[in-house]
Amino acid sequence: MIPPRTHATGTNYDTTFSRKEVVRRVRGFLLDTSIAPLTRSIAKPTIINASALETLERPIIFVANHQSHLDTPLILTVLPPKLRHHTVVGAGADFFFDRRTKGFFSSTLLGAIPIDRVRPSRASAELATQLLEEGWNLVLFPEGGRTPDGLTQELKSGAAQIAIKVGRPVVPIFIDGTYEIFGKTADRIHPGSTTVIIGEPLYARDQERVADFNGRITHALGILGREAATDFYTARKPNEALPFPAPSRSWVEEWRTNAHRHNHRDSRKWPKLFGSRG
Amino acid sequence: MKALVVSRSPARFLTARLLKDRLTDKAIESGPLSLKDVDTPKQPSNEWVRVRPLLSGICGSDIATVFFKSSRYFDPLTSLPFTPGHEIVGERVDRPGERVVVEPALTCAIRGLAPCRFCAVGETQRCESIAIGDLKEGIQLGYCASTGGGWSNEFIAHERALHLLPETMTLEDAVMIEPLACAIHISLVPNRRQGNLAIIGAGTVGLTTLAASARLGEYDSITVVAKHPLQRQLAKVLGATQVLYPDELLGAARRLHASQRVGRYLSDGFDTIIDAVGSTSTIESAVETVRPGGEVIVAGMPSRQSLDLAPLWHREVTLKGAYAYGQEQLEPATAKRIGLLDNDGRPRTFDLALHLAPELGLGRLVTHRYRLNEYVPALRKAYHGGREDAIKVVFDLTKRKSVHDA
Amino acid sequence: MPRPGFVLEVDRATPPTLFWHGESFRLERLPRGSRILYPPEPLNPINDVRAAIEKALDNPVGDAQPLSSLLNANMKLTIAFDDVSLPLPQMASPDIRSLVIEAVLERAAEAGVTDVALIAALALHRRMTEGELRHALGNRVYNALAPRGQLTQHDAEDKPNMTVVGETDRGELVELNRRAVESDLLVYVNINLVSMDGGHKSVATGLASYDSIKFHHNVDTMVHSRSFMDRHNSELHSSNWRMGHVIKEAGVKIFQIETTLNTATFPENFRFLAKREWEWNLRDRGSFIASSEALKRTPPHLARQIFQSVRSPYGVTGITAGEVEAVHEITLERVYQQQLVRVDGQSDILTLGLPFIGPYNVNSIMNPILVYCLGLGYFFNMYRNKPLVRKGGVLIMSHPNRPEFDPAFHPSYVDFFDQVLSETTDPLVIESKYEESFARDPWYIHLYRTGNAYHGVHPFYMWYWGAHALDHLGGVIILGGDPKTTRRLGFQSASTMADALEMARTIVGSDPSIMHLHSPPLVMADVY
């Protein structure tokens, strides 16, 4: 006997309940008291240009590169509370909403909404647009999935399209280091440190085509990515190859972009007493 | 005359059962068994004779009775009070000096009945008449109130149950004939007596079965699982290819054909396993280490137990019992190999045992002898068995005055 | 200036001597007149290891070009490295292998070499876990190569990926990892903890198949390796060197990088282990009493976990790169400089304390076969010229020797112990009667290839490793060893040192000379 289905899964999963005031407050409380401290202890984020977040007014579209499942809690952790508590996150409908319990926890704890990443879908786009118009911030990972090998992937244009439609700014965020902590192929979490660089808000120009705006977002993320590996000024030198998207997928590329991460942490942190240098 | 008698007393049964491990001596003393002065039972007909035991063995099933461990299934099949002892070499009272071995089964012929359908074809161990006829209930002499038993100075037996001993046979070899007959039957139960055989347990049943299987089968290897030093030593002598500790069995079964193992699952194993212990753990490990489609013979007397039979189902294992003996079917080649020339291919098991006893020399398994009045240490020794370097413990009744009187 | 090792004669003033005893210690008072061989103190390490690596890569020894000139964008580059069996215990981060491999990869990246493969040279050892690989290589190397499938572990049973390189003039088959052989350059990164490691053995054994390894891992070779720690008197090494020449003639280009460590084996908490007993100060006594009392009350599996988490603060004493033989001669000099101590005359009895770790039980259990191998294989062979104990003498080694096995890492060891040792302990009989069936057992092969199990034949090699000692010794006594288990190994156990010496006297005579090999750290005797 298959029980009658009252709720559908995937993009049809209804997340309305997770934006009710009481659920929103509970989520805010859990974020502030457990998810954020836990994320800080695992990922030890250094935030660059955090002040850019102070002046932002809801609703905003945050666009970030995607290295790990840690990215979502990490972004929510670095956002100031006033933004954090009114944020929903675009999550792969095929992964986070494939079962109803999973969908329930994703949407309750992280404010996830289902996004179809297999093909452009009207339903996802309409939901995102509607929520922005209601005043919710939206976090999107336009790479369409975690990086398989640590290198960046091409941005899909959905975020740019939605931004043009609602006329709200896009804030690029580059996350560096979560791949090393818990990448797609990792079997467990290896706690480490991360850098989160906040970019300046980008507004779509008048009559700007989606592809062009997406190109500008890509360029901005590329600069931030280079800044994560070098410093502010080097990153903004013209004529330097940008890491976004990665020009090749060979190990050499990964080796070069991660030159700044000499990470010799002992895999076992406990007990420190016996010579393991944490 | 003196006899050890098991009498009806629920309190004593319970005491024996509760104290058997911690206070073994106390358990025996306050158990259902006691040494009494009793009369020799009346002979039901003139075909019955009085027999004086010379050596009388203590069998695992006797121990189970004394300590009240045996399955309640047997309760209605015995008649209290009885004198135990069914592994007996003795002499006839009417013909002093004539040594006999007793075949203890109380079958139709012995109960004065027409043969039942099993007795008619020689399968006397399956006789239907264990509770009717001239005698009270009892599957064997030694469990029946009407006959007495071997743990005494005298009992009665039917003439047809007596087998005359050759002059040259020692008493020790002779007292092992009844256990050997069991072993011969066990070793002839497997469908195929080839490939790799394992015997779990190396008490009397295990060791005699080993000796019989080595002689009657054509196995590539015989593996014996034995815990105690003397058992291990004897297993080697009696023809085991390898002797293992219990926890080594699974590894050895896997190594046999270099098969795959996933958890407790084995893709191959022994062709046949004879369980000469009959406990939960041995039956389970037998079912797990026999090859898929193989046979497990339960030869040690089991009682109520809870078993995980998933491997039995999944690996299509056959679980078979083997009890006592009657008449065997012997291929001409095997008969020829053991030098049994003059037979019709269906020898009585007891005759086979008499035939093989001299060459197997199982008298060496008789490790301890006690007088009847020493029954407490005797039973303790038998109960502890291999742990105390004992295999077969017997009551020695030869030193009795009455022998010399005659 | 670190002090050299020396031989101490026990007199009335000598305090009791420290013995390893598995995951604990014993203090034993040796009879007056006994000699104790104390290891040299750790040599001063190189301060700037990274610079030393760069220098070695740029200035190779022997007939070799600097690494950078050997690299180009279109080449096939393979880097092989020693597995988790070295060093012991594992080195505190950063592991020297990770530093060397990073330097090599840095140059490969500069040259734009995209076809790079890293191979753990396991031979027939168990596969390393992700944590162990990350520790040995560092996260940067692991993250750059592992997700792309460019970090693999040698699989001696993967026949399509093995290739026959040739045969030596004695008919020894050389069959190696195909990727390594077919590369334009094979870089081997080694850790030379003891003098047995390195040289041609790195590639000829580390990347070989069972069919090739069996030509030198056998009883005959091991009995004629006197000792296998002395490369120039070791038949094991002669065979590997012959194979090395075949590999070279076949055109395989090897750039060997060998590194040596000092003997700073234990961190601060266990400082007393490396000090000479009469120099223990109050703190050392305190930490000895505290740790040995605590260990007595700790269940064995917990004590094992504590010890297995020790990371050694080894210092690097040298890095040499270039042509295999030239590199190895320099390496051996460095190892000897750290470990060699001159000893005059053999003794009737040699005593040893066996530690919790050997090459084959990293993060695992020291089972009885490994106890045997550590004592009769490794420690006994830590000599040059002559063994420390005379022919027919007695070895007394201290270890609990419990019958415990790791079912995941050592599945064939269990069966070896149950089935082979219960039949015989004679290496020659074991070799001829059982080796083939264990080596070809598909279940062991499956676990070796897909799990973290040692190859089915590995326990046999452990037994052969001790063949020379078995041949040489008149008796072996395991002090504090589980009696039943010890008997299965063919030895006797004794509960006290006095008993052990008494038992030994029945073999070597009433007034024996006694030598104790003090460890940690490692020491090698040069016996005249």
CSV table of C-alpha atoms in Angstrom, one decimal, chain B residues 232 236 241-245 247-248 251-252 254-255 258-262, chain C residues 415 417-419 422-423 434 437-438 440-444 446-447 484 488:
chain,number,residue,atom,x,y,z
B,232,ARG,CA,43.7,-33.4,20.0
B,236,LYS,CA,45.8,-37.2,15.3
B,241,THR,CA,44.2,-34.7,8.7
B,242,GLN,CA,44.1,-31.6,10.8
B,243,VAL,CA,42.9,-30.7,14.3
B,244,LEU,CA,41.5,-27.3,15.0
B,245,TYR,CA,40.3,-25.2,17.8
B,247,ASP,CA,37.4,-20.6,16.4
B,248,GLU,CA,39.6,-21.8,13.6
B,251,GLY,CA,39.0,-20.0,8.4
B,252,ALA,CA,39.9,-23.6,7.7
B,254,ARG,CA,37.4,-21.0,3.7
B,255,ARG,CA,40.9,-22.1,3.0
B,258,ALA,CA,40.2,-20.7,-1.3
B,259,SER,CA,36.6,-19.5,-1.4
B,260,GLN,CA,35.1,-16.1,-0.8
B,261,ARG,CA,33.9,-14.9,2.5
B,262,VAL,CA,31.7,-12.0,3.3
C,415,ASP,CA,44.8,-18.4,8.8
C,417,PHE,CA,48.7,-18.7,12.5
C,418,ASP,CA,45.8,-21.2,12.7
C,419,GLN,CA,46.7,-23.6,9.9
C,422,SER,CA,49.9,-25.4,14.0
C,423,GLU,CA,51.6,-27.8,11.5
C,434,TYR,CA,51.8,-23.5,1.8
C,437,SER,CA,48.1,-21.6,-2.0
C,438,PHE,CA,48.0,-18.5,0.2
C,440,ARG,CA,46.9,-17.4,-5.1
C,441,ASP,CA,43.9,-17.4,-2.8
C,442,PRO,CA,41.3,-15.2,-4.5
C,443,TRP,CA,39.8,-14.0,-1.3
C,444,TYR,CA,43.0,-12.5,0.0
C,446,HIS,CA,40.2,-9.5,-3.4
C,447,LEU,CA,40.8,-7.9,0.0
C,484,LYS,CA,50.1,-20.7,24.3
C,488,ARG,CA,52.7,-21.9,18.6
